[in-house]
XYZ file of C-alpha atoms in Angstrom:
295
model
C 20.141 -11.782 -9.007
C 17.622 -12.153 -11.935
C 13.932 -11.280 -11.934
C 11.465 -13.531 -13.581
C 8.868 -10.382 -13.357
C 9.624 -6.488 -13.160
C 7.494 -4.969 -11.148
C 6.484 -2.731 -13.466
C 4.863 -5.772 -15.720
C 3.345 -7.421 -12.503
C 1.572 -3.719 -11.140
C 0.550 -3.490 -15.061
C -1.819 -6.406 -14.274
C -3.768 -4.388 -11.900
C -3.442 -0.230 -12.522
C -5.905 1.610 -14.540
C -5.097 4.313 -17.212
C -5.801 7.254 -14.441
C -3.094 9.371 -13.388
C -2.479 11.665 -10.341
C -0.002 14.220 -8.968
C 1.376 12.858 -6.418
C 2.879 16.578 -5.070
C -0.715 17.881 -4.674
C -2.062 16.470 -1.516
C -5.959 15.406 -2.160
C -9.585 17.257 -0.860
C -11.256 15.112 2.325
C -14.186 14.959 3.845
C -13.249 12.835 6.927
C -9.702 13.660 9.804
C -7.903 10.773 7.752
C -6.798 12.265 4.025
C -6.396 9.407 1.702
C -5.003 8.415 -1.710
C -5.212 5.292 -3.779
C -2.116 6.089 -6.230
C -3.489 4.855 -9.467
C -1.293 3.825 -11.507
C 0.934 2.728 -8.844
C 3.787 4.907 -8.789
C 7.462 2.708 -9.900
C 10.777 3.739 -8.882
C 14.175 1.575 -9.816
C 17.501 1.675 -9.417
C 18.179 1.969 -13.228
C 15.867 5.595 -12.753
C 16.495 9.087 -11.705
C 13.066 10.136 -10.474
C 12.514 9.348 -6.869
C 8.367 9.108 -5.568
C 7.733 12.288 -3.758
C 4.800 13.114 -1.492
C 3.991 16.572 -0.465
C 0.727 15.626 2.397
C -0.722 18.907 3.283
C 0.031 20.518 -0.240
C 2.087 23.209 1.308
C 5.003 23.062 -1.905
C 7.054 20.873 0.675
C 8.151 17.182 -0.301
C 7.145 15.792 2.916
C 8.530 11.888 2.142
C 9.880 10.274 -0.203
C 9.755 6.584 -1.758
C 13.375 5.821 -3.408
C 15.944 3.327 -4.687
C 19.519 3.703 -4.213
C 22.941 1.630 -3.918
C 24.480 0.284 -1.382
C 26.800 2.336 1.054
C 29.916 1.103 1.226
C 30.872 -1.998 -0.139
C 27.000 -3.328 -0.583
C 26.644 -4.637 -3.760
C 23.383 -4.364 -4.482
C 20.398 -1.881 -4.107
C 17.986 -0.860 -1.421
C 14.792 0.738 -1.077
C 14.057 3.664 1.362
C 11.547 6.129 2.506
C 13.141 9.128 3.557
C 11.712 12.485 5.000
C 11.420 14.976 2.016
C 14.236 17.710 3.275
C 16.591 17.540 5.750
C 15.751 20.934 7.357
C 12.498 18.865 8.315
C 14.155 17.087 11.499
C 10.347 15.552 12.403
C 9.799 13.487 9.614
C 10.582 9.483 8.842
C 9.548 6.393 8.635
C 8.631 4.301 11.283
C 11.299 1.669 12.693
C 13.335 -0.191 14.846
C 17.216 0.395 15.142
C 19.711 -2.574 14.590
C 23.584 -2.473 16.156
C 25.067 -3.019 12.459
C 24.138 0.390 11.405
C 26.764 2.773 11.792
C 24.606 6.122 10.917
C 21.866 6.570 13.628
C 19.533 8.426 10.970
C 18.929 4.991 9.503
C 16.508 2.434 11.003
C 15.110 -1.023 9.732
C 11.405 0.265 8.215
C 9.349 -2.322 10.281
C 6.744 -3.544 7.733
C 3.080 -3.132 10.017
C 0.065 -5.074 10.474
C -3.463 -3.451 9.352
C -4.667 -1.812 12.392
C -1.112 -0.822 14.166
C -1.493 2.132 15.557
C 0.939 5.088 14.635
C 1.492 7.317 16.930
C 4.149 9.887 19.023
C 5.645 6.461 21.533
C 6.799 4.911 17.924
C 10.409 5.541 17.010
C 11.183 7.393 13.866
C 13.623 7.394 11.698
C 15.082 10.261 8.837
C 15.922 7.126 6.795
C 13.667 3.835 6.908
C 15.414 0.749 4.841
C 12.389 -1.243 3.723
C 14.581 -4.198 1.635
C 18.321 -4.466 1.051
C 21.031 -6.723 -0.916
C 24.397 -6.767 0.671
C 26.776 -9.430 -0.442
C 24.142 -11.577 -2.242
C 22.216 -11.807 1.145
C 18.430 -10.576 1.635
C 17.786 -8.239 4.476
C 14.638 -6.370 5.948
C 11.041 -7.256 5.899
C 10.324 -5.428 2.652
C 11.762 -7.341 0.342
C 9.658 -8.631 -2.283
C 6.783 -7.805 -0.203
C 3.675 -5.751 -0.094
C 3.263 -4.224 3.268
C 2.512 -0.684 5.182
C 5.171 1.168 6.482
C 4.519 4.209 8.679
C 5.381 7.722 9.194
C 5.498 11.469 10.465
C 5.415 14.578 9.189
C 5.511 18.095 9.787
C 2.891 20.116 8.248
C 3.380 23.265 6.881
C 1.725 24.580 10.024
C 4.139 23.162 12.298
C 2.017 20.411 13.204
C 3.215 17.104 13.234
C 0.864 14.397 11.742
C 1.392 10.875 11.289
C 0.551 8.369 8.148
C 1.341 5.608 6.551
C 1.699 4.222 3.010
C 1.483 0.588 0.750
C 4.316 -0.294 -0.869
C 5.354 -3.238 -2.795
C 9.287 -4.013 -3.515
C 11.241 -6.191 -5.932
C 13.186 -9.514 -4.995
C 16.531 -7.652 -6.208
C 15.715 -4.119 -3.926
C 15.832 -2.769 -7.032
C 12.432 -1.767 -8.012
C 9.626 0.042 -5.461
C 6.158 1.187 -6.144
C 3.519 3.635 -4.068
C 0.397 1.494 -3.945
C -1.636 3.758 -1.652
C -0.994 6.305 1.527
C -3.012 8.312 4.014
C -2.281 10.685 6.704
C -4.501 12.046 9.922
C -5.627 15.790 9.398
C -5.944 16.587 13.299
C -2.476 17.408 14.792
C -0.624 14.754 17.485
C -3.475 12.073 16.495
C -2.947 8.666 16.065
C -3.896 6.605 12.571
C -4.480 2.865 12.380
C -1.720 1.250 9.654
C -4.008 0.730 6.592
C -7.173 3.274 7.889
C -8.633 5.587 4.878
C -11.394 6.753 6.963
C -13.892 5.218 4.373
C -16.802 3.016 6.089
C -17.911 0.029 3.854
C -20.930 -0.060 5.926
C -22.660 3.116 4.828
C -26.159 2.981 6.156
C -28.697 4.499 3.681
C -29.627 4.272 0.015
C -27.335 2.876 -2.694
C -25.633 5.905 -4.254
C -23.904 5.563 -7.654
C -23.578 2.137 -9.307
C -22.412 -0.451 -6.884
C -20.735 -0.425 -2.902
C -17.443 -2.877 -2.763
C -16.036 -3.798 0.476
C -12.469 -4.393 1.272
C -11.421 -8.054 1.739
C -11.407 -9.410 5.495
C -9.429 -10.304 7.062
C -6.447 -8.951 4.703
C -3.789 -10.740 4.640
C -5.442 -14.036 5.008
C -4.323 -17.492 5.262
C -7.046 -20.251 4.440
C -10.729 -17.875 3.989
C -11.488 -13.944 3.662
C -14.303 -12.383 2.505
C -15.830 -9.562 0.481
C -19.033 -7.908 -0.120
C -20.998 -6.165 -2.959
C -24.103 -3.977 -3.402
C -25.384 -2.905 -6.783
C -27.825 -0.086 -7.355
C -29.428 -2.661 -10.574
C -29.690 -6.059 -11.430
C -27.140 -6.393 -13.407
C -24.959 -9.761 -14.344
C -21.562 -9.117 -12.677
C -18.276 -11.058 -12.784
C -16.400 -11.279 -9.716
C -12.613 -12.984 -9.944
C -9.255 -12.680 -8.242
C -6.091 -12.141 -10.569
C -2.068 -12.756 -9.849
C -0.090 -10.008 -10.239
C 1.133 -11.264 -13.813
C -2.806 -10.772 -14.839
C -4.342 -14.618 -14.539
C -7.439 -15.457 -13.516
C -6.874 -17.717 -10.755
C -10.206 -17.637 -9.351
C -13.854 -16.995 -10.018
C -15.802 -15.884 -7.105
C -19.102 -15.189 -9.096
C -20.190 -14.753 -12.472
C -24.128 -14.159 -12.097
C -27.186 -11.968 -11.941
C -27.284 -9.944 -8.998
C -30.061 -7.797 -7.445
C -30.143 -4.736 -5.811
C -31.129 -3.748 -2.610
C -29.051 -7.166 -0.508
C -25.588 -7.182 0.151
C -23.728 -9.663 -1.778
C -21.108 -11.778 0.196
C -18.206 -13.464 -1.573
C -15.332 -16.069 0.064
C -12.000 -16.218 -1.005
C -10.152 -19.728 -0.226
C -6.631 -19.553 0.181
C -5.657 -22.521 0.390
C -4.194 -23.475 -2.782
C -3.136 -20.092 -3.664
C 0.884 -19.594 -2.981
C 1.579 -16.400 -0.869
C 1.836 -13.239 -2.159
C -0.088 -9.812 -3.544
C -3.661 -10.764 -5.466
C -6.400 -8.244 -7.098
C -9.977 -9.066 -6.516
C -11.837 -7.445 -9.592
C -15.691 -6.690 -9.230
C -17.298 -5.673 -12.965
C -20.878 -5.214 -14.090
C -22.297 -3.180 -16.661
C -21.335 -0.101 -15.634
C -18.484 -0.659 -13.086
C -15.840 -2.078 -12.399
C -13.508 -1.898 -9.434
C -10.523 -3.386 -7.910
C -9.128 -4.544 -4.079
C -6.107 -5.905 -3.079
C -5.567 -8.971 -0.640
C -2.446 -10.934 0.165
C -2.140 -14.544 0.974
C 0.065 -15.565 3.904
C 0.698 -18.900 4.746
């Protein structure tokens, strides 16, 4: 099982030099508490560090992204999203049961579509298996995929909360990366998968240097759009990059005027399925958004 490009190399194509502490929950003005992990956190089978997340900042790891050897006679690795501590009986990954699991604590983690409502009606497992290789055969939905997994956790207050995390794994289940995550701060309240609590359609004057929207729809097949507003007239380059850092499309390279919304169209018909990055760079700003092409 050889890899043409490790996740570390792929992620380096669009990770910034910024850093963050995963064990500290961020402040939030909205009910949804969102964290964009910069640089993207990577864990591997060869390494010793899991990726722990203390969502509510109470000093207890609520959920963790783990790469571990397969159990029993498995011949390769598996990627798990697990609850942070054994005593947290309510914590776990959203998924489905599978007849070949011999341990009821394990479920197959569901790869969620954007907008899927994560709530108390879903099934949660202490261990959500996201990707695995068993006897050279691939299993589970996240293998060599970027996608959203749902979870629930019990905060330090004793209240139950729901959240989501976006992850990507390698084609041999030996590497995984955490890209972003969010949870609903209001107890027992559903959260749509992928929701950040931030609207890109804010009214009133533009604050700062620019406003870049998310790509919609995402994932997409043939065509998608995104918008950009700038506070000052300037030359702006908007381009699409693959995970090796190569420019695969230029959406704009021209003077943009303030006071209007500039719309750009992405054509996915000639792009292979996979994860891409759209970068908008102006005189005083540079921002990226991710998009998945799914044929």
